[in-house]
Amino acid sequence: MWPTRRLLSVQLLLLATLFLCPASFAQPVETATPTVSPEEIFRTELLELINEERAKEELTSLTPSCALDCIALWHSQDMLAENYFAHESLDGRQPWDRFRRATSKEIRWYSENLAGGQLTAKEVTDAWMKSKGHRKNMLHERAVYAGIGVVRGNAKHKIKQGWIVTLNLSATDVPLTKASAKSCPCAEDENL
């Protein structure tokens, strides 16, 4: 009997302490809140908006591609660093050249859209939908994979405010070469 009575007393004491002094036991739990960059938010919103436009045309949603994301990001970064805005790089590379260089693969179908100066993903999507060529790329039935690279314009660039956006579309998704994967932020996640 004694152990049961003692156990009951300890339990009552513990409950009374919890009831009378809840703050001493309820320590705030620190949780790590993942930080999402404005660029990542923009990219996610842009892909969602593009996929909404594709759904209106009864087309499949585009699937994100790490390789295409990196190729697009590298082109947007290059345009910002070298102060130009064009599909052709200052060294003469075309979109398909950048793809081939990063993947060592030939491509069957590949497309690129650029946007500059818009402040929101909706403004970019609206601008592309109003442009015959950009709209055709976004709504092309062969487009299966998408990569989006965004950087902020600045006072030193032709695009002084808003975003510099590169959208790459492809019928196939292939991994980056090992050399290219070393400088690709998402490559670690995909074990390229």
Short mmCIF file of C-alpha atoms in Angstrom, two decimals:
data_model
loop_
_atom_site.label_atom_id
_atom_site.label_comp_id
_atom_site.label_asym_id
_atom_site.label_seq_id
_atom_site.Cartn_x
_atom_site.Cartn_y
_atom_site.Cartn_z
CA MET A 1 0.00 0.00 0.00
CA TRP A 2 2.77 2.39 0.92
CA PRO A 3 4.32 2.60 -2.60
CA THR A 4 0.91 3.22 -4.13
CA ARG A 5 0.07 6.01 -1.65
CA ARG A 6 3.53 7.58 -2.15
CA LEU A 7 3.18 7.38 -5.93
CA LEU A 8 -0.23 9.02 -5.70
CA SER A 9 1.21 11.81 -3.52
CA VAL A 10 4.03 12.45 -5.98
CA GLN A 11 1.58 12.57 -8.87
CA LEU A 12 -0.69 15.01 -7.03
CA LEU A 13 2.28 17.21 -6.15
CA LEU A 14 3.42 17.19 -9.77
CA LEU A 15 -0.06 18.07 -11.03
CA ALA A 16 -0.40 20.87 -8.49
CA THR A 17 2.98 22.29 -9.55
CA LEU A 18 2.02 22.15 -13.21
CA PHE A 19 -1.32 23.79 -12.49
CA LEU A 20 0.06 26.53 -10.24
CA CYS A 21 3.28 27.21 -12.20
CA PRO A 22 2.65 26.31 -15.83
CA ALA A 23 5.24 28.79 -17.13
CA SER A 24 8.07 26.94 -15.46
CA PHE A 25 7.30 23.81 -17.49
CA ALA A 26 6.07 25.31 -20.73
CA GLN A 27 9.31 26.49 -22.25
CA PRO A 28 8.97 27.93 -25.73
CA VAL A 29 10.12 25.53 -28.36
CA GLU A 30 12.45 27.12 -30.86
CA THR A 31 11.80 25.93 -34.35
CA ALA A 32 13.90 26.75 -37.34
CA THR A 33 11.80 28.63 -39.84
CA PRO A 34 13.13 27.93 -43.31
CA THR A 35 14.02 31.11 -45.13
CA VAL A 36 12.67 31.31 -48.64
CA SER A 37 14.36 33.84 -50.87
CA PRO A 38 12.37 36.35 -52.93
CA GLU A 39 13.86 34.69 -56.02
CA GLU A 40 12.52 31.29 -54.99
CA ILE A 41 9.07 32.75 -54.28
CA PHE A 42 9.10 34.48 -57.69
CA ARG A 43 10.18 31.28 -59.49
CA THR A 44 7.48 29.22 -57.77
CA GLU A 45 4.76 31.77 -58.55
CA LEU A 46 5.89 32.07 -62.17
CA LEU A 47 5.79 28.31 -62.75
CA GLU A 48 2.33 28.11 -61.14
CA LEU A 49 1.03 30.91 -63.39
CA ILE A 50 2.51 29.32 -66.51
CA ASN A 51 0.94 25.98 -65.57
CA GLU A 52 -2.42 27.71 -65.05
CA GLU A 53 -2.20 29.06 -68.62
CA ARG A 54 -1.26 25.59 -69.89
CA ALA A 55 -4.24 24.06 -68.04
CA LYS A 56 -6.59 26.47 -69.83
CA GLU A 57 -5.32 24.96 -73.08
CA GLU A 58 -5.63 21.42 -71.67
CA LEU A 59 -1.86 20.94 -71.71
CA THR A 60 0.11 19.08 -69.06
CA SER A 61 1.84 21.03 -66.33
CA LEU A 62 5.53 21.73 -66.74
CA THR A 63 7.84 19.80 -64.44
CA PRO A 64 10.68 21.72 -62.77
CA SER A 65 14.17 20.70 -63.88
CA CYS A 66 17.30 21.33 -61.84
CA ALA A 67 19.47 21.37 -64.96
CA LEU A 68 17.21 23.86 -66.75
CA ASP A 69 16.97 25.99 -63.59
CA CYS A 70 20.75 26.27 -63.47
CA ILE A 71 21.15 27.00 -67.18
CA ALA A 72 18.48 29.71 -66.88
CA LEU A 73 20.04 31.17 -63.73
CA TRP A 74 23.50 31.26 -65.28
CA HIS A 75 22.14 33.16 -68.29
CA SER A 76 20.25 35.67 -66.10
CA GLN A 77 23.38 36.18 -63.98
CA ASP A 78 25.50 36.61 -67.11
CA MET A 79 23.12 39.22 -68.52
CA LEU A 80 23.25 41.12 -65.22
CA ALA A 81 27.05 40.91 -64.87
CA GLU A 82 27.76 41.85 -68.49
CA ASN A 83 24.96 44.45 -68.81
CA TYR A 84 23.04 43.04 -71.77
CA PHE A 85 19.60 41.61 -72.36
CA ALA A 86 19.42 39.09 -75.21
CA HIS A 87 19.10 35.41 -76.02
CA GLU A 88 22.57 35.45 -77.52
CA SER A 89 25.36 35.77 -74.95
CA LEU A 90 28.07 38.33 -75.58
CA ASP A 91 30.41 35.45 -76.51
CA GLY A 92 27.95 34.35 -79.21
CA ARG A 93 26.33 31.41 -77.41
CA GLN A 94 22.68 30.69 -78.22
CA PRO A 95 20.24 29.02 -75.79
CA TRP A 96 20.86 25.53 -77.23
CA ASP A 97 24.64 26.11 -76.97
CA ARG A 98 24.30 26.80 -73.25
CA PHE A 99 22.19 23.62 -72.86
CA ARG A 100 24.70 21.48 -74.76
CA ARG A 101 27.65 22.93 -72.84
CA ALA A 102 26.02 22.27 -69.44
CA THR A 103 24.72 18.78 -70.22
CA SER A 104 26.93 17.45 -73.04
CA LYS A 105 23.71 16.31 -74.72
CA GLU A 106 22.04 17.12 -78.00
CA ILE A 107 18.49 18.37 -77.76
CA ARG A 108 15.41 17.65 -79.82
CA TRP A 109 13.34 20.63 -78.75
CA TYR A 110 14.39 23.56 -76.62
CA SER A 111 13.03 27.04 -76.12
CA GLU A 112 13.85 30.15 -74.14
CA ASN A 113 11.81 33.16 -73.02
CA LEU A 114 13.32 36.29 -71.50
CA ALA A 115 11.66 39.03 -69.48
CA GLY A 116 13.07 42.13 -67.87
CA GLY A 117 11.81 44.92 -65.67
CA GLN A 118 8.57 43.38 -64.47
CA LEU A 119 7.94 43.53 -60.73
CA THR A 120 5.79 40.41 -60.31
CA ALA A 121 5.49 36.92 -61.75
CA LYS A 122 2.00 37.84 -62.96
CA GLU A 123 3.40 40.79 -64.95
CA VAL A 124 5.94 38.44 -66.58
CA THR A 125 3.28 35.85 -67.45
CA ASP A 126 0.93 38.53 -68.80
CA ALA A 127 3.69 39.99 -70.98
CA TRP A 128 4.61 36.57 -72.36
CA MET A 129 0.97 35.70 -73.03
CA LYS A 130 0.59 38.93 -75.07
CA SER A 131 3.65 38.09 -77.19
CA LYS A 132 2.96 35.60 -79.99
CA GLY A 133 6.41 33.95 -79.81
CA HIS A 134 6.64 33.79 -76.03
CA ARG A 135 3.08 32.48 -75.76
CA LYS A 136 3.83 29.79 -78.34
CA ASN A 137 6.88 28.66 -76.32
CA MET A 138 4.99 28.53 -73.01
CA LEU A 139 2.05 26.67 -74.50
CA HIS A 140 4.01 24.37 -76.79
CA GLU A 141 2.82 20.77 -76.58
CA ARG A 142 6.42 19.50 -76.63
CA ALA A 143 7.35 21.51 -73.54
CA VAL A 144 7.54 19.11 -70.60
CA TYR A 145 10.32 20.49 -68.38
CA ALA A 146 10.97 24.04 -67.24
CA GLY A 147 13.82 25.91 -65.64
CA ILE A 148 13.58 29.47 -64.36
CA GLY A 149 16.48 31.74 -63.46
CA VAL A 150 15.78 35.13 -61.88
CA VAL A 151 17.99 37.93 -60.64
CA ARG A 152 17.13 41.46 -59.59
CA GLY A 153 17.96 44.28 -61.96
CA ASN A 154 20.03 47.14 -60.57
CA ALA A 155 21.10 50.69 -61.30
CA LYS A 156 24.19 49.49 -63.21
CA HIS A 157 22.17 47.34 -65.61
CA LYS A 158 19.86 48.15 -68.51
CA ILE A 159 17.10 46.61 -66.39
CA LYS A 160 17.27 49.02 -63.48
CA GLN A 161 14.36 47.67 -61.48
CA GLY A 162 12.31 44.52 -61.36
CA TRP A 163 13.53 41.11 -62.40
CA ILE A 164 15.68 39.66 -65.16
CA VAL A 165 14.04 36.33 -65.99
CA THR A 166 15.12 33.43 -68.17
CA LEU A 167 12.65 30.60 -68.79
CA ASN A 168 14.05 27.47 -70.41
CA LEU A 169 11.69 24.82 -71.78
CA SER A 170 12.62 21.37 -73.00
CA ALA A 171 11.02 18.16 -74.16
CA THR A 172 13.60 16.14 -72.21
CA ASP A 173 15.31 16.47 -68.86
CA VAL A 174 18.93 15.45 -68.64
CA PRO A 175 21.46 15.82 -65.84
CA LEU A 176 24.19 18.40 -65.87
CA THR A 177 27.78 17.36 -66.45
CA LYS A 178 29.75 16.89 -63.23
CA ALA A 179 31.70 20.07 -63.96
CA SER A 180 28.50 22.09 -64.44
CA ALA A 181 26.83 20.53 -61.38
CA LYS A 182 29.58 21.90 -59.13
CA SER A 183 28.24 25.43 -59.56
CA CYS A 184 24.54 24.54 -59.52
CA PRO A 185 22.69 25.14 -56.24
CA CYS A 186 20.06 22.43 -56.76
CA ALA A 187 22.53 19.80 -58.03
CA GLU A 188 23.33 18.70 -54.47
CA ASP A 189 19.67 17.86 -53.95
CA GLU A 190 19.53 15.71 -57.07
CA ASN A 191 22.89 13.94 -56.64
CA LEU A 192 24.03 14.88 -60.09
#
